[in-house]
Tab-separated table of C-alpha atoms and ligand atoms in Angstrom:
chain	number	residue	atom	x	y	z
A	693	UNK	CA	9.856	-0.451	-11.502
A	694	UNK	CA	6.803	2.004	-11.624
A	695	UNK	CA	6.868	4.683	-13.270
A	696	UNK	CA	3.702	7.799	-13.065
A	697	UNK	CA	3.563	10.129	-15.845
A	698	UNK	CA	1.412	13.273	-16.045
A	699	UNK	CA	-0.771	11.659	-13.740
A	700	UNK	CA	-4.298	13.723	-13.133
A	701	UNK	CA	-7.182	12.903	-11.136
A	702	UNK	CA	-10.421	14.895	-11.698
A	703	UNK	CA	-13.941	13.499	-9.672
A	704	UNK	CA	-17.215	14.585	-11.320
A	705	UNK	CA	-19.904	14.138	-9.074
A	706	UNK	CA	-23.440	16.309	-9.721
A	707	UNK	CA	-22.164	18.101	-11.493
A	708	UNK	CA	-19.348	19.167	-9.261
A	709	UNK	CA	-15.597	18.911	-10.696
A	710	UNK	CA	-12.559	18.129	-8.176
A	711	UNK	CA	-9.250	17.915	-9.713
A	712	UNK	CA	-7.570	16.077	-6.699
A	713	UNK	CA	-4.168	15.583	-8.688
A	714	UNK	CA	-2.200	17.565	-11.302
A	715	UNK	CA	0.582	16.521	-13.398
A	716	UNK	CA	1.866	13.917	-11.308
A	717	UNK	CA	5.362	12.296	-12.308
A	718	UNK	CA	6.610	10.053	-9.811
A	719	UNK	CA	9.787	6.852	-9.654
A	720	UNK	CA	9.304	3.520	-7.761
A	721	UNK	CA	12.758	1.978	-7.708
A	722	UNK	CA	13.524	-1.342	-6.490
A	723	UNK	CA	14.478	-1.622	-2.736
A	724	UNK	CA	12.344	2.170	-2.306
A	725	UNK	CA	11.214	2.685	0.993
A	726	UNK	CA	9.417	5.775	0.206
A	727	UNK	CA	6.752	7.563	2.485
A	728	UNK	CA	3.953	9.943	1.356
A	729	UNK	CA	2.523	12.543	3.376
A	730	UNK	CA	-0.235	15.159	3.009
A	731	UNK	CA	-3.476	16.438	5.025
A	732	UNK	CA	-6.905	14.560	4.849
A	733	UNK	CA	-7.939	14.716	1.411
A	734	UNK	CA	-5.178	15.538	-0.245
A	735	UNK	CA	-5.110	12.574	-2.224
A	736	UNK	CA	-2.909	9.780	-1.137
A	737	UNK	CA	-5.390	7.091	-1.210
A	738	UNK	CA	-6.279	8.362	-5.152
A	739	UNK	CA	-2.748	8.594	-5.921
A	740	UNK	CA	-2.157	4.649	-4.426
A	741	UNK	CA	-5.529	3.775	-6.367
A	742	UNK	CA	-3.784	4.664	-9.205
A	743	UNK	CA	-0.907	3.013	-9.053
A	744	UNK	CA	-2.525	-0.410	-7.876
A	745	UNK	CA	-5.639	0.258	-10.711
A	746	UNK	CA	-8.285	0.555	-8.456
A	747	UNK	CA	-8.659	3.586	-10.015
A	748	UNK	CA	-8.520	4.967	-13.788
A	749	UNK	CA	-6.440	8.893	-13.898
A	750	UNK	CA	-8.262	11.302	-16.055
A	751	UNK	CA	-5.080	11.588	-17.870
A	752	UNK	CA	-1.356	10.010	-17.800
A	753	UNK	CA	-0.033	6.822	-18.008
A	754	UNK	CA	1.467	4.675	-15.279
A	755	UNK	CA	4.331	2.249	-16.419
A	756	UNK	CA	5.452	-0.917	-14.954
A	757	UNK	CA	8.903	-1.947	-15.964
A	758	UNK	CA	9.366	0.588	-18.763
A	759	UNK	CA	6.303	-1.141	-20.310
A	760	UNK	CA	3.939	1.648	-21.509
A	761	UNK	CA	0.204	-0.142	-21.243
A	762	UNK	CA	-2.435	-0.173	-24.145
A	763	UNK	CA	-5.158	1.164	-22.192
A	764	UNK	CA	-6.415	0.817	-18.295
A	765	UNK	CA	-6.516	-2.598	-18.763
A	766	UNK	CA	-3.302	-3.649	-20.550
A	767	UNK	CA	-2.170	-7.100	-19.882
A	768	UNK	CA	1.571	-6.941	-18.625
A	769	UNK	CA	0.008	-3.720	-16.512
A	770	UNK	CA	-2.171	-6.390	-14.735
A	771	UNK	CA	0.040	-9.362	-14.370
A	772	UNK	CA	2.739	-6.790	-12.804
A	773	UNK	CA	-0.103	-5.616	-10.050
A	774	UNK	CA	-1.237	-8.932	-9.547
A	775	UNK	CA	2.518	-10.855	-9.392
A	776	UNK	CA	4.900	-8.429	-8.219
A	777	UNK	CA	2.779	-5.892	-6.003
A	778	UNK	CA	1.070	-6.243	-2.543
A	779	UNK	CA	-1.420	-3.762	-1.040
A	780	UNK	CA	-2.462	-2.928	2.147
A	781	UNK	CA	-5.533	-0.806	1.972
A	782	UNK	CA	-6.996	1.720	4.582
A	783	UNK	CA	-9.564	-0.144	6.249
A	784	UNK	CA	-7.574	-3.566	5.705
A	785	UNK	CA	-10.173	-4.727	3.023
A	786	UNK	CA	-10.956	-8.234	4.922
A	787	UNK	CA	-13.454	-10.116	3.538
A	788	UNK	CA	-15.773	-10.659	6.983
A	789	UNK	CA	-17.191	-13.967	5.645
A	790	UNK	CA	-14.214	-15.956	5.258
A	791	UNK	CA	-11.273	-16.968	8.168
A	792	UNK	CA	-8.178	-14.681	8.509
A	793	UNK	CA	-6.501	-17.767	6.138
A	794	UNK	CA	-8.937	-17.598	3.947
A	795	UNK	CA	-8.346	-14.251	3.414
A	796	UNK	CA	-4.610	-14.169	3.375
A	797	UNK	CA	-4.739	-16.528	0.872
A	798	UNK	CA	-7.254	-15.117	-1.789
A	799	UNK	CA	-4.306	-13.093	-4.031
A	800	UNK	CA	-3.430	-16.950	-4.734
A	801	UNK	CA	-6.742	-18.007	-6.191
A	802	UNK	CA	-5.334	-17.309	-9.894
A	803	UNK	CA	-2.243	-18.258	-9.274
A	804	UNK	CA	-0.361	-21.020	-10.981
A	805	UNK	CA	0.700	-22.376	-7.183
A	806	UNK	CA	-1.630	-25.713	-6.992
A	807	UNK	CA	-4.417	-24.977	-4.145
A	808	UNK	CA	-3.589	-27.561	-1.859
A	809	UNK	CA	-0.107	-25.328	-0.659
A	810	UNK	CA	-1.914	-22.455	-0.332
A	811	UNK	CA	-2.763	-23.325	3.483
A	812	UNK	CA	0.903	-24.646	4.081
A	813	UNK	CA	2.057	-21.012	2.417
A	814	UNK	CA	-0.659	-18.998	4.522
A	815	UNK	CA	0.223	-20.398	7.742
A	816	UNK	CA	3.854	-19.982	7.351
A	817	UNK	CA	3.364	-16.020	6.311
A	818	UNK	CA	1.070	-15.866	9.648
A	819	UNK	CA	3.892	-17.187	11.798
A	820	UNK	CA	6.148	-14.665	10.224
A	821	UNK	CA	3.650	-12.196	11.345
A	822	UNK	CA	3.102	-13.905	14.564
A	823	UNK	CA	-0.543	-14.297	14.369
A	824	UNK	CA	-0.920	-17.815	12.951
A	825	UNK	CA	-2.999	-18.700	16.075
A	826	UNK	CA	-6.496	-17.081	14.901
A	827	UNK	CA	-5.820	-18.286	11.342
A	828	UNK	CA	-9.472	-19.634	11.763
A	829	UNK	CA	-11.192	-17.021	12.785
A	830	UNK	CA	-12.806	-14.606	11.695
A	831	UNK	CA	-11.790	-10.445	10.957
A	832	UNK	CA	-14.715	-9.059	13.356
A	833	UNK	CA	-13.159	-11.485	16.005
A	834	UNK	CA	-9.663	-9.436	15.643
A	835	UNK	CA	-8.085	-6.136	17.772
A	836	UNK	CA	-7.157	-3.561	14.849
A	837	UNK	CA	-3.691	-3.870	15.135
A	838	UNK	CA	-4.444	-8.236	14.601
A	839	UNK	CA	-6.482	-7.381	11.341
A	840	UNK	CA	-3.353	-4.904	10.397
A	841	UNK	CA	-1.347	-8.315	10.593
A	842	UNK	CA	-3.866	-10.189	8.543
A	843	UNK	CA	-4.100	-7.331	5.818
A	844	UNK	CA	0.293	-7.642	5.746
A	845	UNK	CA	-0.116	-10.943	5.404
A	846	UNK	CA	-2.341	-10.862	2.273
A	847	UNK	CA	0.135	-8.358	0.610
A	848	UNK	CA	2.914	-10.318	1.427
A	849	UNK	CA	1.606	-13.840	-0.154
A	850	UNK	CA	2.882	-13.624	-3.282
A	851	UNK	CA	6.286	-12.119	-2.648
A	852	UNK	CA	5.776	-8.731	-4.095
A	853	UNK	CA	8.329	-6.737	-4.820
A	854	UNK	CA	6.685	-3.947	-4.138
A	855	UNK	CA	3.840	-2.841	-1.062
A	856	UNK	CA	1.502	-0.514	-1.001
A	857	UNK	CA	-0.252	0.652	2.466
A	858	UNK	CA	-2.133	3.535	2.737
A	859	UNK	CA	-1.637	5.047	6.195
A	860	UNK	CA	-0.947	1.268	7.655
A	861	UNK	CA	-0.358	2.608	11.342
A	862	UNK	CA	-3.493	4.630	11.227
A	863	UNK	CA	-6.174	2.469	13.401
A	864	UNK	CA	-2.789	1.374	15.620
A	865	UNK	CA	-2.201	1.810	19.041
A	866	UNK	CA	1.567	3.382	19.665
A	867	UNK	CA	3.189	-0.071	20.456
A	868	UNK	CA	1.539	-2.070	17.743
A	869	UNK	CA	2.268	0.670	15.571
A	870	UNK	CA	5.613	0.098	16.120
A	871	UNK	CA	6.184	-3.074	15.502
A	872	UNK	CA	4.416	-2.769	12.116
A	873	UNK	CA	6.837	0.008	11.462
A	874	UNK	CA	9.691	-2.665	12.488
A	875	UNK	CA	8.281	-4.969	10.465
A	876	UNK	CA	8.380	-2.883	7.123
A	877	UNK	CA	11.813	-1.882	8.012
A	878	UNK	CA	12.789	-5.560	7.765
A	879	UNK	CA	10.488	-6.276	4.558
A	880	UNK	CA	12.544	-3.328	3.104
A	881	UNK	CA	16.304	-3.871	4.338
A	882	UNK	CA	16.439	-7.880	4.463
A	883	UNK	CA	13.816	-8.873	1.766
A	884	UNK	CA	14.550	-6.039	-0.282
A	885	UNK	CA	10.948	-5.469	-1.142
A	886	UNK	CA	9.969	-1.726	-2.364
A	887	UNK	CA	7.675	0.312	-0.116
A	888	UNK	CA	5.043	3.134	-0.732
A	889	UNK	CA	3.041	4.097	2.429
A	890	UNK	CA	0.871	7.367	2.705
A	891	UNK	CA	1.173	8.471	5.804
A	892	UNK	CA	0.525	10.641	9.024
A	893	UNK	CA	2.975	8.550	11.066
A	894	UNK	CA	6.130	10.919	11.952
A	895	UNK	CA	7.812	7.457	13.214
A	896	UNK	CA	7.338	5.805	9.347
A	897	UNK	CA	8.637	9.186	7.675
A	898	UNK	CA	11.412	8.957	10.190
A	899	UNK	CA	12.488	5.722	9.268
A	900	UNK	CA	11.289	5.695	5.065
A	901	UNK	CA	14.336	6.505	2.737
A	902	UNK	CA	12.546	9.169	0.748
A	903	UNK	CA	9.467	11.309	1.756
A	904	UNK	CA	7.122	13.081	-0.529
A	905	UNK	CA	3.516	15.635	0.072
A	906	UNK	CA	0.882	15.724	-1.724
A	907	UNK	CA	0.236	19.768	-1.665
A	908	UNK	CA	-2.072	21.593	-3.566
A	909	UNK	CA	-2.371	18.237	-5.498
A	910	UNK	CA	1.086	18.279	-7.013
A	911	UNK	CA	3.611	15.454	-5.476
A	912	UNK	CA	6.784	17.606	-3.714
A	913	UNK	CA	9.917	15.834	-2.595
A	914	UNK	CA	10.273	16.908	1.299
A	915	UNK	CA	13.704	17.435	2.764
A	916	UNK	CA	13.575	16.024	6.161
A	917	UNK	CA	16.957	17.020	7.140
A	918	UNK	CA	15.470	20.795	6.080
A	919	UNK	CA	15.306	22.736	9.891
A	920	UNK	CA	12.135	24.457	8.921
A	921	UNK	CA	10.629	20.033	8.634
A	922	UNK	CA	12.522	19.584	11.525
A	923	UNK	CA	11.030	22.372	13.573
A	924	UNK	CA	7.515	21.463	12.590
A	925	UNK	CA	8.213	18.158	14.048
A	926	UNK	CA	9.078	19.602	17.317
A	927	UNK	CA	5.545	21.299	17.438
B	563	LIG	N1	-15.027	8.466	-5.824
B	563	LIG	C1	-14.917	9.751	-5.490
B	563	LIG	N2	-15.819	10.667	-5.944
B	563	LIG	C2	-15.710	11.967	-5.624
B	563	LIG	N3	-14.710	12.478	-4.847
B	563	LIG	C3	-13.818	11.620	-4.365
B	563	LIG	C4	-13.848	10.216	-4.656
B	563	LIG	N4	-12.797	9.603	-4.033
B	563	LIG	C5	-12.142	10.586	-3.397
B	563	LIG	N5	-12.716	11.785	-3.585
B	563	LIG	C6	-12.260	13.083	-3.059
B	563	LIG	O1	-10.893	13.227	-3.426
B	563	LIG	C7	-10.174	13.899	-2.394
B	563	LIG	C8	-8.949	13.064	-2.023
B	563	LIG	O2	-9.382	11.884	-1.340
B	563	LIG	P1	-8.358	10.814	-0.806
B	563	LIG	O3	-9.161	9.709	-0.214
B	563	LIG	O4	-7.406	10.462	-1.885
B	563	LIG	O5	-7.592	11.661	0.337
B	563	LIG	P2	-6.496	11.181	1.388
B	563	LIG	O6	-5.309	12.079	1.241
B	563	LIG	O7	-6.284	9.730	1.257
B	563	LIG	O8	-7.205	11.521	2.783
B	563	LIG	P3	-7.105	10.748	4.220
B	563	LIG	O9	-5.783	11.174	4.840
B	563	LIG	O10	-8.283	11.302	4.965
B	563	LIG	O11	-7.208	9.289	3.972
B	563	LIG	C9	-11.151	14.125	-1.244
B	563	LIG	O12	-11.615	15.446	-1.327
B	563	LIG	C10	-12.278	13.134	-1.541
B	563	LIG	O13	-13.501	13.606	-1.062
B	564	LIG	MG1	-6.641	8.095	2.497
């Protein structure tokens, strides 16, 4: 489905150069459930910004379908991202000025889906998620783990086939957490959607199909069956 080759990331900032990623070449099959690990600043949200085009590598080419794009801003590239993926970012990304329905239902602005279901369609994806009673109010007037729900629910409008959520039990309290674990489990296993969370989250690694770490910015597959992982679990 996506497909990273020889991704790199450099940042150039005064004058400074930071190569956060090198060589990167990476598979997103359909029905993945695939968790990424790696310390602060090792480059998970980059490498996610990447794959969703929020952000342009300083070399490499990400595919979508087998389709190789004609630049950062190749058509099928986009249409892909925008029809068939769902993101959940860090620090959910809510608009503040407009009502947790509002916001679930802006991926469907350019859609061809006439506007008048697009309330009908977000209130039925915030009863899935259980949080249809504050669909009008507003983000600051949600608990973290609420505004988690809302930030799902945005990814989810469109019925990707894919989600990405960068560390999406981070701001979560233990129980909340989860049951936003629970919840991807089911996205994955019964809607057969693809997931790719970065993660710190022992309980999503746990429960993902495949884990990788970012390390020294390469991408390494991680054994979690390995004793050594399973010892440094224990710690
Ligand atoms: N726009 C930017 N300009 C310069 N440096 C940047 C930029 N964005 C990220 N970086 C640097 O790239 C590195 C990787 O950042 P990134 O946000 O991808 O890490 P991360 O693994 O997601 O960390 P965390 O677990 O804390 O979220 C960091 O050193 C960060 O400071
Ligand atoms: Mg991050």
């Amino acid at each position: 489905m996506v497909e990273l080759q020889n991704i790199s990331k450099r940042f150039v900032f005064h004058k400074e150069n930071l190569t956060v990623l090198d060589n990167i070449n990476f598979k997103i099959q359909a029905n993945d459930f695939i968790s990424i690990m790696g310390k602060s600043g090792s480059g998970k949200t980059t490498l996610l910004n990447i794959i969703s085009g929020l952000c342009k590598p300083s070399s490499g080419t990400v595919l979508f379908n087998n389709s190789k794009p004609k630049g950062f801003f190749d058509n099928y590239a986009s249409r892909f991202r925008s029809d068939s993926m769902g993101f959940v970012f860090q620090h959910f990304n809510l608009i503040p000025y407009h009502t947790v329905l509002e916001n679930v239902v802006v991926p469907l602005k350019f859609s061809s889906l006439p506007p008048k279901h697009h309330k009908r369609l977000g209130l039925d994806i915030l009863n899935q998620l259980d949080i249809h009673d504050k669909h009008h109010h507003y983000p600051h007037m949600l608990s973290g783990g609420q505004m988690q729900r809302v930030a799902i629910a945005r990814a989810l409008i469109k019925s990707p086939k894919l989600i990405l959520a960068d560390e999406p039990t981070g701001n979560l309290d233990d129980h909340t957490a989860s049951e936003i674990i629970d919840l991807f489990v089911k996205l994955n296993e019964e809607n057969h959607v693809a997931l790719l969370l970065s993660t710190h989250d022992r309980r999503i690694i746990d429960r993902s199909k495949d884990t990788y770490s970012i390390e020294n910015k390469c991408l390494k597959k991680v054994d979690t069956g390995d004793p050594v992982y399973q010892f440094s679990k224990s710690l």
